[in-house]
mmCIF file of N, CA and C in Angstrom:
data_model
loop_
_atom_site.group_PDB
_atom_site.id
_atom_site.type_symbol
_atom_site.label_atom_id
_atom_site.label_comp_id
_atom_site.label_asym_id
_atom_site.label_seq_id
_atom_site.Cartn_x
_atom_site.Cartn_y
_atom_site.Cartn_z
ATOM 1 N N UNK A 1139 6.241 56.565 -15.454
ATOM 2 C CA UNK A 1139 6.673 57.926 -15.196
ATOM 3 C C UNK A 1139 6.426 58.337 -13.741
ATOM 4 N N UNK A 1140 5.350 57.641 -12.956
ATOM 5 C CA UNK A 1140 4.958 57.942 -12.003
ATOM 6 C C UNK A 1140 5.836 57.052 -10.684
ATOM 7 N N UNK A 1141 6.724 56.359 -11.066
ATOM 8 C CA UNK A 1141 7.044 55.154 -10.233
ATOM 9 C C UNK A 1141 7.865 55.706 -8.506
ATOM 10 N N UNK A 1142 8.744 56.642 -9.097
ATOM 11 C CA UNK A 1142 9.544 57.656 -8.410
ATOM 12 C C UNK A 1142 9.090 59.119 -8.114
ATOM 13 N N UNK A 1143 7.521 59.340 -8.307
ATOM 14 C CA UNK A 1143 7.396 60.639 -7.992
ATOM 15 C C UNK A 1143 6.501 60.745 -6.307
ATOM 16 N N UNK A 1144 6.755 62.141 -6.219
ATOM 17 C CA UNK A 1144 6.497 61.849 -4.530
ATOM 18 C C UNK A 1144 4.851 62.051 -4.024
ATOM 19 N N UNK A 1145 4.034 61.825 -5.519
ATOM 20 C CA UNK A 1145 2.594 61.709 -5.216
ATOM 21 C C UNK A 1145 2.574 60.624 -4.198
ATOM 22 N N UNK A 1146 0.861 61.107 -3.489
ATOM 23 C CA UNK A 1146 0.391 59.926 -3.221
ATOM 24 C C UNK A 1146 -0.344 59.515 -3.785
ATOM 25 N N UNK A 1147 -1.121 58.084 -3.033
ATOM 26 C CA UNK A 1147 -1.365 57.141 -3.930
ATOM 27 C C UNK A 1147 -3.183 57.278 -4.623
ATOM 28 N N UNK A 1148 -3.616 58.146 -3.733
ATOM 29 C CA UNK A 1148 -4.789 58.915 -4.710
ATOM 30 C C UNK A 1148 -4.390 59.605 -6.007
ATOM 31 N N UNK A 1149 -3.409 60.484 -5.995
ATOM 32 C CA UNK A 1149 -2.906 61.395 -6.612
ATOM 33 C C UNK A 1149 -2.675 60.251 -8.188
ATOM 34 N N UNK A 1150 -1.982 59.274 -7.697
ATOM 35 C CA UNK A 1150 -1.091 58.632 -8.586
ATOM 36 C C UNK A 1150 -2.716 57.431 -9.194
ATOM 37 N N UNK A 1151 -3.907 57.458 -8.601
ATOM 38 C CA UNK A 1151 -4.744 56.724 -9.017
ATOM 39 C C UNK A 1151 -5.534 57.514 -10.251
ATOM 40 N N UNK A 1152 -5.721 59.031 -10.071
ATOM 41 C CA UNK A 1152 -6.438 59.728 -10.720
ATOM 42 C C UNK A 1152 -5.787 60.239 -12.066
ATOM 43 N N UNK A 1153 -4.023 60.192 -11.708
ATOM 44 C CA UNK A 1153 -3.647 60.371 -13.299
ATOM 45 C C UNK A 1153 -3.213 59.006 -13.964
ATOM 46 N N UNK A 1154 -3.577 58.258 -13.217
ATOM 47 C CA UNK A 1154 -3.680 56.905 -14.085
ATOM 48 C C UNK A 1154 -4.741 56.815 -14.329
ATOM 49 N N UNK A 1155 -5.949 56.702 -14.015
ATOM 50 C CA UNK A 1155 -7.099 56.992 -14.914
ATOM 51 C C UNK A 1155 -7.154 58.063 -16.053
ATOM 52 N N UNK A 1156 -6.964 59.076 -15.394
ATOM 53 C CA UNK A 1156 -7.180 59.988 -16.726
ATOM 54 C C UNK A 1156 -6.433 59.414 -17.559
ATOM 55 N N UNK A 1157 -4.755 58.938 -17.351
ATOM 56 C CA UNK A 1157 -4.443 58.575 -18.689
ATOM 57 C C UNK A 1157 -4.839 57.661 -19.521
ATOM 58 N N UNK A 1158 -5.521 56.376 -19.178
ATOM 59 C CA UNK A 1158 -6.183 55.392 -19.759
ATOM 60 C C UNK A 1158 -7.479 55.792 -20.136
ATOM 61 N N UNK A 1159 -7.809 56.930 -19.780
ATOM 62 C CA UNK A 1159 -9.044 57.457 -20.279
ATOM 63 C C UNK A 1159 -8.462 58.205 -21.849
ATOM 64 N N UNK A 1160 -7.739 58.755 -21.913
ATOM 65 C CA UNK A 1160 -7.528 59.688 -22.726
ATOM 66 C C UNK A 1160 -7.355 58.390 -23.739
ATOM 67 N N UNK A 1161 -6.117 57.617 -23.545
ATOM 68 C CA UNK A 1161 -5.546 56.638 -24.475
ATOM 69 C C UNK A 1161 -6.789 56.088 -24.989
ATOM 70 N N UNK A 1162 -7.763 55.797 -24.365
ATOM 71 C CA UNK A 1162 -9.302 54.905 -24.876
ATOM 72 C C UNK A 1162 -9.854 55.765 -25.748
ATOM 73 N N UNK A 1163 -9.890 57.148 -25.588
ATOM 74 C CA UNK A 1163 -10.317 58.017 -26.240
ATOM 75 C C UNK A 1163 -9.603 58.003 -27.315
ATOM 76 N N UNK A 1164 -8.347 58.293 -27.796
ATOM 77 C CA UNK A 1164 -7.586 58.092 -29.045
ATOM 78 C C UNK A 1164 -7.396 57.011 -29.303
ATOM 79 N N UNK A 1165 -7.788 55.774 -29.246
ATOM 80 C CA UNK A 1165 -7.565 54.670 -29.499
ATOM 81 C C UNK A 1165 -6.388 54.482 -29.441
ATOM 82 N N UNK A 1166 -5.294 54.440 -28.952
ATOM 83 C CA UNK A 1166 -4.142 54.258 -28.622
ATOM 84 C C UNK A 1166 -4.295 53.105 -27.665
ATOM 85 N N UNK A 1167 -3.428 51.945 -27.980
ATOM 86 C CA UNK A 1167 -3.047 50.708 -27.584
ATOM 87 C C UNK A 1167 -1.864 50.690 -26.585
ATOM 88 N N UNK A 1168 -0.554 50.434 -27.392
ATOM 89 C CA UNK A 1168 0.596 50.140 -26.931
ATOM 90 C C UNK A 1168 1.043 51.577 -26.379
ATOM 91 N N UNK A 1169 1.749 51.737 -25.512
ATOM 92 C CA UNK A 1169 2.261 52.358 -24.447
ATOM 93 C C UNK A 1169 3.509 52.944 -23.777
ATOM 94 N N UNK A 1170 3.955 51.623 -24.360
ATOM 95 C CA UNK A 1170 5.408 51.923 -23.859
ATOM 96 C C UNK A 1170 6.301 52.045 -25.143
ATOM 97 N N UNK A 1171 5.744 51.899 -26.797
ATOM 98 C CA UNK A 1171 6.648 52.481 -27.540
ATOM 99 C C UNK A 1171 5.881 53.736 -28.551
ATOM 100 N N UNK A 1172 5.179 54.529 -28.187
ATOM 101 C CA UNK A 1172 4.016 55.220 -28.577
ATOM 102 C C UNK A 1172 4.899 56.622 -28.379
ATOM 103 N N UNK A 1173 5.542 57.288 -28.993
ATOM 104 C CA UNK A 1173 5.690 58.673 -28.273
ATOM 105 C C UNK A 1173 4.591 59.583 -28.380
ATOM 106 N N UNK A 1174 3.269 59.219 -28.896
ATOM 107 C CA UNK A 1174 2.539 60.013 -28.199
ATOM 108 C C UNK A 1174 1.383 59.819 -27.625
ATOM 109 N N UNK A 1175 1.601 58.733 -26.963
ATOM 110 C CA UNK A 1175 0.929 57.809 -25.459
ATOM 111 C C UNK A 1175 2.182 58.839 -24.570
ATOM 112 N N UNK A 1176 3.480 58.706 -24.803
ATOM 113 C CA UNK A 1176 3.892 59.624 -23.755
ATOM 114 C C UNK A 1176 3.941 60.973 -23.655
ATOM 115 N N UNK A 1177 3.505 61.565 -24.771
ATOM 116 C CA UNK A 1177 2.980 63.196 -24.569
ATOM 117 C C UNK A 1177 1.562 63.275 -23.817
ATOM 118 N N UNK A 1178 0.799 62.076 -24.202
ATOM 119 C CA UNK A 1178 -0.122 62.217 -23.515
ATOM 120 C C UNK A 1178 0.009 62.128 -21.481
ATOM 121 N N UNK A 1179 0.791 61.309 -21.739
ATOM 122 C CA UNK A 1179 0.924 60.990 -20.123
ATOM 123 C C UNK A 1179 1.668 62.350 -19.006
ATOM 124 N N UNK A 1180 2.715 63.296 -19.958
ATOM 125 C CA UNK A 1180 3.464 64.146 -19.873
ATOM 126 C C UNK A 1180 2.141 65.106 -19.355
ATOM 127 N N UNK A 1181 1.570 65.027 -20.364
ATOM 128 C CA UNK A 1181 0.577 66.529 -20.420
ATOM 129 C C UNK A 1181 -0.632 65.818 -19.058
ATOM 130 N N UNK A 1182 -0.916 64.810 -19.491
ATOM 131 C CA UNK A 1182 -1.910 64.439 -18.019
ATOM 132 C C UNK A 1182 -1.285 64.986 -16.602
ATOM 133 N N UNK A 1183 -0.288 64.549 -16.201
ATOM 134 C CA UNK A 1183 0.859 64.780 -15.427
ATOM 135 C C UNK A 1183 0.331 66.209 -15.332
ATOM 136 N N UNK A 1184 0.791 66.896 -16.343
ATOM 137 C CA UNK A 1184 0.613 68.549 -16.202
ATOM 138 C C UNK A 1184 -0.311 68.804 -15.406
ATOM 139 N N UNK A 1185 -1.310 68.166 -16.357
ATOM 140 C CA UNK A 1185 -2.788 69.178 -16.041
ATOM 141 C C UNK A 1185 -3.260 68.568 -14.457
ATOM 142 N N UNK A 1186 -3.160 67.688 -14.067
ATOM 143 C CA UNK A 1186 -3.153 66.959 -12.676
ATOM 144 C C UNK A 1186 -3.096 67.450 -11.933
ATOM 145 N N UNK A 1187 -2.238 68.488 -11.542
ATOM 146 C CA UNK A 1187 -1.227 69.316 -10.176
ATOM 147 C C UNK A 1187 -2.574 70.328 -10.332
ATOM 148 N N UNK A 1188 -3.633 70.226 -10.979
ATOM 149 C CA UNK A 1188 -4.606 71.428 -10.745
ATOM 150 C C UNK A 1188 -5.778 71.119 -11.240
ATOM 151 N N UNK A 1189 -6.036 69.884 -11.194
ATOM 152 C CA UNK A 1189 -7.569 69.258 -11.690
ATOM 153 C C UNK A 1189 -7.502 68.164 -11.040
ATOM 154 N N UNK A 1190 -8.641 67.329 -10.163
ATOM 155 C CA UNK A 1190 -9.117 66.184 -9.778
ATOM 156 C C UNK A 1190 -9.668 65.249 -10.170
ATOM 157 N N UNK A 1191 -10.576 65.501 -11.529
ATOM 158 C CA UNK A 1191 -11.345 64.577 -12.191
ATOM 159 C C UNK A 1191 -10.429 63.933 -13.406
ATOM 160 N N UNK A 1192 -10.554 63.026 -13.430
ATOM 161 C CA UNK A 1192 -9.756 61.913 -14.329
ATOM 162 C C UNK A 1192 -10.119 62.289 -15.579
ATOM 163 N N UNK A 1193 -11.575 62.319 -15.858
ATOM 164 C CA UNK A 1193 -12.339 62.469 -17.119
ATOM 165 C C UNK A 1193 -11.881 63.957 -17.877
ATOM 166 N N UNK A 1194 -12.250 64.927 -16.847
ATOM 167 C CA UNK A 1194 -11.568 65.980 -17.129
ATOM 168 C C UNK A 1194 -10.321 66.488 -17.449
ATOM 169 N N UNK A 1195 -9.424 65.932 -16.825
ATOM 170 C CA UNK A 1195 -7.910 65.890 -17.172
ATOM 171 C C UNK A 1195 -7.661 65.055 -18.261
ATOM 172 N N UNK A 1196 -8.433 64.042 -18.839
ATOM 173 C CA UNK A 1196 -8.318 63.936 -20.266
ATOM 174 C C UNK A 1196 -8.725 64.633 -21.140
ATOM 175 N N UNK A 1197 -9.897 65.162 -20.740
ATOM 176 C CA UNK A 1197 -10.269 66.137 -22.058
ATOM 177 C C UNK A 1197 -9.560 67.409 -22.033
ATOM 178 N N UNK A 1198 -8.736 67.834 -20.752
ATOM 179 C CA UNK A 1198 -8.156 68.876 -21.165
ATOM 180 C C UNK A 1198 -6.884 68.417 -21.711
ATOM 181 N N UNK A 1199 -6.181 67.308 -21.434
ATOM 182 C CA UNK A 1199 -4.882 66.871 -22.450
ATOM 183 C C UNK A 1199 -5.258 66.637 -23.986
ATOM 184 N N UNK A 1200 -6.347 65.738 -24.156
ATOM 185 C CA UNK A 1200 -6.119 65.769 -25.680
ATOM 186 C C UNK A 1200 -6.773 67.068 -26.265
ATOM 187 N N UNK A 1201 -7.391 68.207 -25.191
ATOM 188 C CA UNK A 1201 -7.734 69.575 -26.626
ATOM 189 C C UNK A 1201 -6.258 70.270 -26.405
ATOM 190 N N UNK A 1202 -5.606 70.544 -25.299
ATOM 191 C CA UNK A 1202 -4.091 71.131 -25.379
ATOM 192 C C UNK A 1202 -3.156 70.491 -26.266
ATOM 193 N N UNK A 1203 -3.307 69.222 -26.370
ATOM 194 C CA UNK A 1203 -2.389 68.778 -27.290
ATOM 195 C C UNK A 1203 -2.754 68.721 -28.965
ATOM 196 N N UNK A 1204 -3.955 69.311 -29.095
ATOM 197 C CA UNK A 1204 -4.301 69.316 -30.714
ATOM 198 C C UNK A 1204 -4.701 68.102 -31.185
ATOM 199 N N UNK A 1205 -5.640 66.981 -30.325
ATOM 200 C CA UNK A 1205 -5.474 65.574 -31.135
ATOM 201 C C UNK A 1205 -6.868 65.084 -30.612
ATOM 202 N N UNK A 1206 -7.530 64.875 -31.742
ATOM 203 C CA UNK A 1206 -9.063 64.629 -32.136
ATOM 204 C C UNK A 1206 -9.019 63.048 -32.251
ATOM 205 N N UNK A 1207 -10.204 63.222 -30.874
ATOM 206 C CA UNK A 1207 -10.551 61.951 -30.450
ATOM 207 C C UNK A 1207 -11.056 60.860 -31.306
ATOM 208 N N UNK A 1208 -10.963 59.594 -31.453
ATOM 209 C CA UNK A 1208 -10.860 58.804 -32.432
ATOM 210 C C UNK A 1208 -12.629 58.398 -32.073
#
């Protein structure tokens, strides 16, 4: 999702962490046929443009999205 966007490459390091953080957190595996590995990534994305911490931007995607950590 990130391949074409005009982050840089900090930017693009920290919501790739958060998202593999979150996914570890829900036990979520596969990725690319998961639609909601990609709500998660959607909503990381979101919350990103206004949070720095990786850890944090997961925990605020999976309580916005309603989905209790495994």
């Amino acid at each position: 999702m990130l391949e074409d966007s005009r982050l840089d490459q900090d930017e693009i390091e920290i919501l790739t962490r958060a998202f593999n953080h979150a996914l570890h957190s829900l036990s979520l595996i596969d990725r690319r046929d998961d639609p909601l590995a990609e709500m998660v990534a959607r909503k990381v994305i979101e919350i990103g443009a206004g949070v720095r911490d990786p850890v944090e931007i997961s925990r605020i995607a999976i309580k916005q999205l309603g989905i209790s950590p495994a």
